[in-house]
Amino acid sequence: MTTNTAATTAAATTASATGTGTFTFSHWDEKPVAGAEGGARIAHAAVTNDFTGAIEATGTSCEYTLVYADETTGAFVGYEFIEGTLDGRAGSFVLEQRGSFGADGTITCALTVQPGSGSGELTGLTGTGAFTARHGETTVPYTLTYEIN
């Protein structure tokens, strides 16, 4: 029986892995863009986070656009540039974040690695993940399932 070594090697390098950890908001600067207080409005937030666990990175740069339906509910989209390590592999990548926040203070967010954004040992990185937080928490658990092709 003949084994295709190239195919076996390719399969080994594209195996999916799941990493977990936490991130901590180290800076949040939110500014109104349009709308009325108490009603629908748009805001922009520049955020800096520190990650531990599968992702090890300090001082990330994240830019959010937030849509408030009222004072306590809404949605957001953001992009975060992360430079550090992912399970020991050094490089950088961008996470797209899409989420919502509710009147009960729950924040849910889906994470997607922006295709083509990986560099260094993270070149070819793809993946998705999520986090759930409560309004006022500064440290939040995350999960990221990824492959490096």
PDB file of N, CA and C in Angstrom, residues 19-81:
ATOM      1  N   GLY A  19      -9.002  27.098  20.624  1.00  0.00           N
ATOM      2  CA  GLY A  19      -8.288  27.775  21.692  1.00  0.00           C
ATOM      3  C   GLY A  19      -9.253  28.584  22.541  1.00  0.00           C
ATOM      4  N   THR A  20      -8.954  28.699  23.821  1.00  0.00           N
ATOM      5  CA  THR A  20      -9.773  29.491  24.729  1.00  0.00           C
ATOM      6  C   THR A  20      -8.879  30.395  25.560  1.00  0.00           C
ATOM      7  N   GLY A  21      -9.474  31.365  26.180  1.00  0.00           N
ATOM      8  CA  GLY A  21      -8.751  32.282  27.049  1.00  0.00           C
ATOM      9  C   GLY A  21      -9.652  33.418  27.456  1.00  0.00           C
ATOM     10  N   THR A  22      -9.037  34.521  27.848  1.00  0.00           N
ATOM     11  CA  THR A  22      -9.794  35.719  28.196  1.00  0.00           C
ATOM     12  C   THR A  22      -9.141  36.936  27.556  1.00  0.00           C
ATOM     13  N   PHE A  23      -9.940  37.979  27.401  1.00  0.00           N
ATOM     14  CA  PHE A  23      -9.374  39.272  27.046  1.00  0.00           C
ATOM     15  C   PHE A  23      -9.901  40.297  28.041  1.00  0.00           C
ATOM     16  N   THR A  24      -9.098  41.330  28.254  1.00  0.00           N
ATOM     17  CA  THR A  24      -9.441  42.387  29.198  1.00  0.00           C
ATOM     18  C   THR A  24      -9.409  43.717  28.468  1.00  0.00           C
ATOM     19  N   PHE A  25     -10.492  44.478  28.624  1.00  0.00           N
ATOM     20  CA  PHE A  25     -10.527  45.839  28.068  1.00  0.00           C
ATOM     21  C   PHE A  25      -9.541  46.683  28.858  1.00  0.00           C
ATOM     22  N   SER A  26      -8.524  47.195  28.201  1.00  0.00           N
ATOM     23  CA  SER A  26      -7.599  48.078  28.901  1.00  0.00           C
ATOM     24  C   SER A  26      -7.873  49.540  28.580  1.00  0.00           C
ATOM     25  N   HIS A  27      -8.667  49.787  27.518  1.00  0.00           N
ATOM     26  CA  HIS A  27      -9.030  51.164  27.155  1.00  0.00           C
ATOM     27  C   HIS A  27     -10.292  51.121  26.301  1.00  0.00           C
ATOM     28  N   TRP A  28     -11.251  51.998  26.576  1.00  0.00           N
ATOM     29  CA  TRP A  28     -12.495  52.115  25.794  1.00  0.00           C
ATOM     30  C   TRP A  28     -12.780  53.596  25.645  1.00  0.00           C
ATOM     31  N   ASP A  29     -12.754  54.117  24.408  1.00  0.00           N
ATOM     32  CA  ASP A  29     -13.025  55.526  24.134  1.00  0.00           C
ATOM     33  C   ASP A  29     -14.170  55.591  23.127  1.00  0.00           C
ATOM     34  N   GLU A  30     -15.373  55.875  23.609  1.00  0.00           N
ATOM     35  CA  GLU A  30     -16.572  55.904  22.767  1.00  0.00           C
ATOM     36  C   GLU A  30     -17.012  57.339  22.530  1.00  0.00           C
ATOM     37  N   LYS A  31     -17.347  57.627  21.250  1.00  0.00           N
ATOM     38  CA  LYS A  31     -17.796  58.966  20.876  1.00  0.00           C
ATOM     39  C   LYS A  31     -19.061  58.858  20.025  1.00  0.00           C
ATOM     40  N   PRO A  32     -20.053  59.720  20.287  1.00  0.00           N
ATOM     41  CA  PRO A  32     -21.261  59.714  19.463  1.00  0.00           C
ATOM     42  C   PRO A  32     -20.945  60.171  18.038  1.00  0.00           C
ATOM     43  N   VAL A  33     -21.672  59.589  17.070  1.00  0.00           N
ATOM     44  CA  VAL A  33     -21.503  59.970  15.667  1.00  0.00           C
ATOM     45  C   VAL A  33     -22.767  60.652  15.155  1.00  0.00           C
ATOM     46  N   ALA A  34     -23.932  60.045  15.396  1.00  0.00           N
ATOM     47  CA  ALA A  34     -25.202  60.609  14.909  1.00  0.00           C
ATOM     48  C   ALA A  34     -26.341  60.052  15.737  1.00  0.00           C
ATOM     49  N   GLY A  35     -27.460  60.793  15.768  1.00  0.00           N
ATOM     50  CA  GLY A  35     -28.648  60.330  16.472  1.00  0.00           C
ATOM     51  C   GLY A  35     -28.941  61.183  17.679  1.00  0.00           C
ATOM     52  N   ALA A  36     -29.929  60.732  18.457  1.00  0.00           N
ATOM     53  CA  ALA A  36     -30.385  61.498  19.606  1.00  0.00           C
ATOM     54  C   ALA A  36     -30.217  60.691  20.883  1.00  0.00           C
ATOM     55  N   GLU A  37     -29.854  61.352  21.975  1.00  0.00           N
ATOM     56  CA  GLU A  37     -29.776  60.689  23.281  1.00  0.00           C
ATOM     57  C   GLU A  37     -31.132  60.096  23.615  1.00  0.00           C
ATOM     58  N   GLY A  38     -31.133  58.871  24.110  1.00  0.00           N
ATOM     59  CA  GLY A  38     -32.366  58.204  24.486  1.00  0.00           C
ATOM     60  C   GLY A  38     -33.051  57.497  23.333  1.00  0.00           C
ATOM     61  N   GLY A  39     -32.636  57.769  22.098  1.00  0.00           N
ATOM     62  CA  GLY A  39     -33.226  57.133  20.927  1.00  0.00           C
ATOM     63  C   GLY A  39     -32.163  56.458  20.091  1.00  0.00           C
ATOM     64  N   ALA A  40     -32.528  56.112  18.874  1.00  0.00           N
ATOM     65  CA  ALA A  40     -31.572  55.468  17.970  1.00  0.00           C
ATOM     66  C   ALA A  40     -30.385  56.397  17.727  1.00  0.00           C
ATOM     67  N   ARG A  41     -29.195  55.814  17.780  1.00  0.00           N
ATOM     68  CA  ARG A  41     -27.985  56.602  17.524  1.00  0.00           C
ATOM     69  C   ARG A  41     -26.844  55.687  17.125  1.00  0.00           C
ATOM     70  N   ILE A  42     -25.803  56.277  16.584  1.00  0.00           N
ATOM     71  CA  ILE A  42     -24.595  55.567  16.171  1.00  0.00           C
ATOM     72  C   ILE A  42     -23.424  56.160  16.947  1.00  0.00           C
ATOM     73  N   ALA A  43     -22.513  55.283  17.362  1.00  0.00           N
ATOM     74  CA  ALA A  43     -21.304  55.727  18.057  1.00  0.00           C
ATOM     75  C   ALA A  43     -20.108  54.967  17.501  1.00  0.00           C
ATOM     76  N   HIS A  44     -18.949  55.496  17.756  1.00  0.00           N
ATOM     77  CA  HIS A  44     -17.678  54.866  17.366  1.00  0.00           C
ATOM     78  C   HIS A  44     -16.872  54.654  18.645  1.00  0.00           C
ATOM     79  N   ALA A  45     -16.242  53.488  18.774  1.00  0.00           N
ATOM     80  CA  ALA A  45     -15.402  53.226  19.953  1.00  0.00           C
ATOM     81  C   ALA A  45     -14.041  52.711  19.508  1.00  0.00           C
ATOM     82  N   ALA A  46     -13.008  53.322  20.056  1.00  0.00           N
ATOM     83  CA  ALA A  46     -11.636  52.841  19.883  1.00  0.00           C
ATOM     84  C   ALA A  46     -11.286  52.097  21.162  1.00  0.00           C
ATOM     85  N   VAL A  47     -10.886  50.831  21.022  1.00  0.00           N
ATOM     86  CA  VAL A  47     -10.710  49.944  22.167  1.00  0.00           C
ATOM     87  C   VAL A  47      -9.334  49.287  22.105  1.00  0.00           C
ATOM     88  N   THR A  48      -8.736  49.092  23.262  1.00  0.00           N
ATOM     89  CA  THR A  48      -7.491  48.356  23.387  1.00  0.00           C
ATOM     90  C   THR A  48      -7.745  47.188  24.337  1.00  0.00           C
ATOM     91  N   ASN A  49      -7.312  45.996  23.927  1.00  0.00           N
ATOM     92  CA  ASN A  49      -7.504  44.797  24.734  1.00  0.00           C
ATOM     93  C   ASN A  49      -6.176  44.102  24.984  1.00  0.00           C
ATOM     94  N   ASP A  50      -6.163  43.298  26.046  1.00  0.00           N
ATOM     95  CA  ASP A  50      -5.049  42.406  26.351  1.00  0.00           C
ATOM     96  C   ASP A  50      -5.609  40.983  26.398  1.00  0.00           C
ATOM     97  N   PHE A  51      -5.012  40.059  25.627  1.00  0.00           N
ATOM     98  CA  PHE A  51      -5.468  38.674  25.539  1.00  0.00           C
ATOM     99  C   PHE A  51      -4.526  37.747  26.288  1.00  0.00           C
ATOM    100  N   THR A  52      -5.111  36.731  26.935  1.00  0.00           N
ATOM    101  CA  THR A  52      -4.345  35.644  27.528  1.00  0.00           C
ATOM    102  C   THR A  52      -5.011  34.329  27.137  1.00  0.00           C
ATOM    103  N   GLY A  53      -4.248  33.255  27.234  1.00  0.00           N
ATOM    104  CA  GLY A  53      -4.772  31.937  26.859  1.00  0.00           C
ATOM    105  C   GLY A  53      -4.217  31.545  25.506  1.00  0.00           C
ATOM    106  N   ALA A  54      -5.067  31.024  24.639  1.00  0.00           N
ATOM    107  CA  ALA A  54      -4.624  30.609  23.306  1.00  0.00           C
ATOM    108  C   ALA A  54      -4.015  31.790  22.550  1.00  0.00           C
ATOM    109  N   ILE A  55      -4.661  32.943  22.662  1.00  0.00           N
ATOM    110  CA  ILE A  55      -4.121  34.177  22.081  1.00  0.00           C
ATOM    111  C   ILE A  55      -3.383  34.915  23.182  1.00  0.00           C
ATOM    112  N   GLU A  56      -2.124  35.227  22.936  1.00  0.00           N
ATOM    113  CA  GLU A  56      -1.330  36.032  23.860  1.00  0.00           C
ATOM    114  C   GLU A  56      -0.955  37.314  23.132  1.00  0.00           C
ATOM    115  N   ALA A  57      -1.560  38.433  23.550  1.00  0.00           N
ATOM    116  CA  ALA A  57      -1.299  39.718  22.893  1.00  0.00           C
ATOM    117  C   ALA A  57      -1.667  40.840  23.852  1.00  0.00           C
ATOM    118  N   THR A  58      -0.872  41.894  23.851  1.00  0.00           N
ATOM    119  CA  THR A  58      -1.187  43.064  24.666  1.00  0.00           C
ATOM    120  C   THR A  58      -1.335  44.272  23.762  1.00  0.00           C
ATOM    121  N   GLY A  59      -2.208  45.176  24.175  1.00  0.00           N
ATOM    122  CA  GLY A  59      -2.368  46.432  23.456  1.00  0.00           C
ATOM    123  C   GLY A  59      -2.911  46.283  22.045  1.00  0.00           C
ATOM    124  N   THR A  60      -3.873  45.384  21.845  1.00  0.00           N
ATOM    125  CA  THR A  60      -4.466  45.242  20.516  1.00  0.00           C
ATOM    126  C   THR A  60      -5.191  46.523  20.142  1.00  0.00           C
ATOM    127  N   SER A  61      -5.507  46.663  18.885  1.00  0.00           N
ATOM    128  CA  SER A  61      -6.235  47.830  18.419  1.00  0.00           C
ATOM    129  C   SER A  61      -7.544  47.381  17.795  1.00  0.00           C
ATOM    130  N   CYS A  62      -8.674  47.845  18.368  1.00  0.00           N
ATOM    131  CA  CYS A  62      -9.999  47.452  17.892  1.00  0.00           C
ATOM    132  C   CYS A  62     -10.826  48.708  17.648  1.00  0.00           C
ATOM    133  N   GLU A  63     -11.515  48.737  16.534  1.00  0.00           N
ATOM    134  CA  GLU A  63     -12.396  49.850  16.182  1.00  0.00           C
ATOM    135  C   GLU A  63     -13.805  49.314  16.002  1.00  0.00           C
ATOM    136  N   TYR A  64     -14.763  49.844  16.781  1.00  0.00           N
ATOM    137  CA  TYR A  64     -16.161  49.426  16.714  1.00  0.00           C
ATOM    138  C   TYR A  64     -17.044  50.544  16.183  1.00  0.00           C
ATOM    139  N   THR A  65     -18.071  50.159  15.446  1.00  0.00           N
ATOM    140  CA  THR A  65     -19.215  51.022  15.171  1.00  0.00           C
ATOM    141  C   THR A  65     -20.385  50.392  15.904  1.00  0.00           C
ATOM    142  N   LEU A  66     -21.044  51.184  16.741  1.00  0.00           N
ATOM    143  CA  LEU A  66     -22.155  50.699  17.560  1.00  0.00           C
ATOM    144  C   LEU A  66     -23.444  51.378  17.124  1.00  0.00           C
ATOM    145  N   VAL A  67     -24.532  50.617  17.101  1.00  0.00           N
ATOM    146  CA  VAL A  67     -25.856  51.151  16.803  1.00  0.00           C
ATOM    147  C   VAL A  67     -26.702  50.921  18.043  1.00  0.00           C
ATOM    148  N   TYR A  68     -27.148  52.000  18.655  1.00  0.00           N
ATOM    149  CA  TYR A  68     -28.024  51.909  19.816  1.00  0.00           C
ATOM    150  C   TYR A  68     -29.462  52.082  19.342  1.00  0.00           C
ATOM    151  N   ALA A  69     -30.328  51.086  19.614  1.00  0.00           N
ATOM    152  CA  ALA A  69     -31.758  51.225  19.339  1.00  0.00           C
ATOM    153  C   ALA A  69     -32.389  52.123  20.405  1.00  0.00           C
ATOM    154  N   ASP A  70     -31.885  52.006  21.628  1.00  0.00           N
ATOM    155  CA  ASP A  70     -32.249  52.856  22.759  1.00  0.00           C
ATOM    156  C   ASP A  70     -31.049  52.860  23.701  1.00  0.00           C
ATOM    157  N   GLU A  71     -31.213  53.229  24.927  1.00  0.00           N
ATOM    158  CA  GLU A  71     -30.071  53.328  25.840  1.00  0.00           C
ATOM    159  C   GLU A  71     -29.421  51.995  26.186  1.00  0.00           C
ATOM    160  N   THR A  72     -30.146  50.857  26.055  1.00  0.00           N
ATOM    161  CA  THR A  72     -29.618  49.590  26.546  1.00  0.00           C
ATOM    162  C   THR A  72     -29.547  48.467  25.514  1.00  0.00           C
ATOM    163  N   THR A  73     -30.063  48.664  24.316  1.00  0.00           N
ATOM    164  CA  THR A  73     -30.047  47.595  23.309  1.00  0.00           C
ATOM    165  C   THR A  73     -29.447  48.093  22.012  1.00  0.00           C
ATOM    166  N   GLY A  74     -28.807  47.173  21.284  1.00  0.00           N
ATOM    167  CA  GLY A  74     -28.223  47.553  20.007  1.00  0.00           C
ATOM    168  C   GLY A  74     -27.337  46.468  19.423  1.00  0.00           C
ATOM    169  N   ALA A  75     -26.517  46.891  18.488  1.00  0.00           N
ATOM    170  CA  ALA A  75     -25.631  45.971  17.773  1.00  0.00           C
ATOM    171  C   ALA A  75     -24.307  46.671  17.490  1.00  0.00           C
ATOM    172  N   PHE A  76     -23.299  45.868  17.130  1.00  0.00           N
ATOM    173  CA  PHE A  76     -21.991  46.441  16.818  1.00  0.00           C
ATOM    174  C   PHE A  76     -21.258  45.580  15.808  1.00  0.00           C
ATOM    175  N   VAL A  77     -20.319  46.199  15.132  1.00  0.00           N
ATOM    176  CA  VAL A  77     -19.368  45.510  14.266  1.00  0.00           C
ATOM    177  C   VAL A  77     -18.013  46.166  14.503  1.00  0.00           C
ATOM    178  N   GLY A  78     -16.971  45.348  14.486  1.00  0.00           N
ATOM    179  CA  GLY A  78     -15.646  45.899  14.717  1.00  0.00           C
ATOM    180  C   GLY A  78     -14.573  45.030  14.109  1.00  0.00           C
ATOM    181  N   TYR A  79     -13.389  45.601  13.997  1.00  0.00           N
ATOM    182  CA  TYR A  79     -12.217  44.883  13.513  1.00  0.00           C
ATOM    183  C   TYR A  79     -11.099  45.111  14.504  1.00  0.00           C
ATOM    184  N   GLU A  80     -10.431  44.012  14.888  1.00  0.00           N
ATOM    185  CA  GLU A  80      -9.371  44.087  15.875  1.00  0.00           C
ATOM    186  C   GLU A  80      -8.077  43.525  15.296  1.00  0.00           C
ATOM    187  N   PHE A  81      -7.026  44.340  15.319  1.00  0.00           N
ATOM    188  CA  PHE A  81      -5.698  43.911  14.880  1.00  0.00           C
ATOM    189  C   PHE A  81      -4.988  43.305  16.084  1.00  0.00           C
TER     190      PHE A  81
END
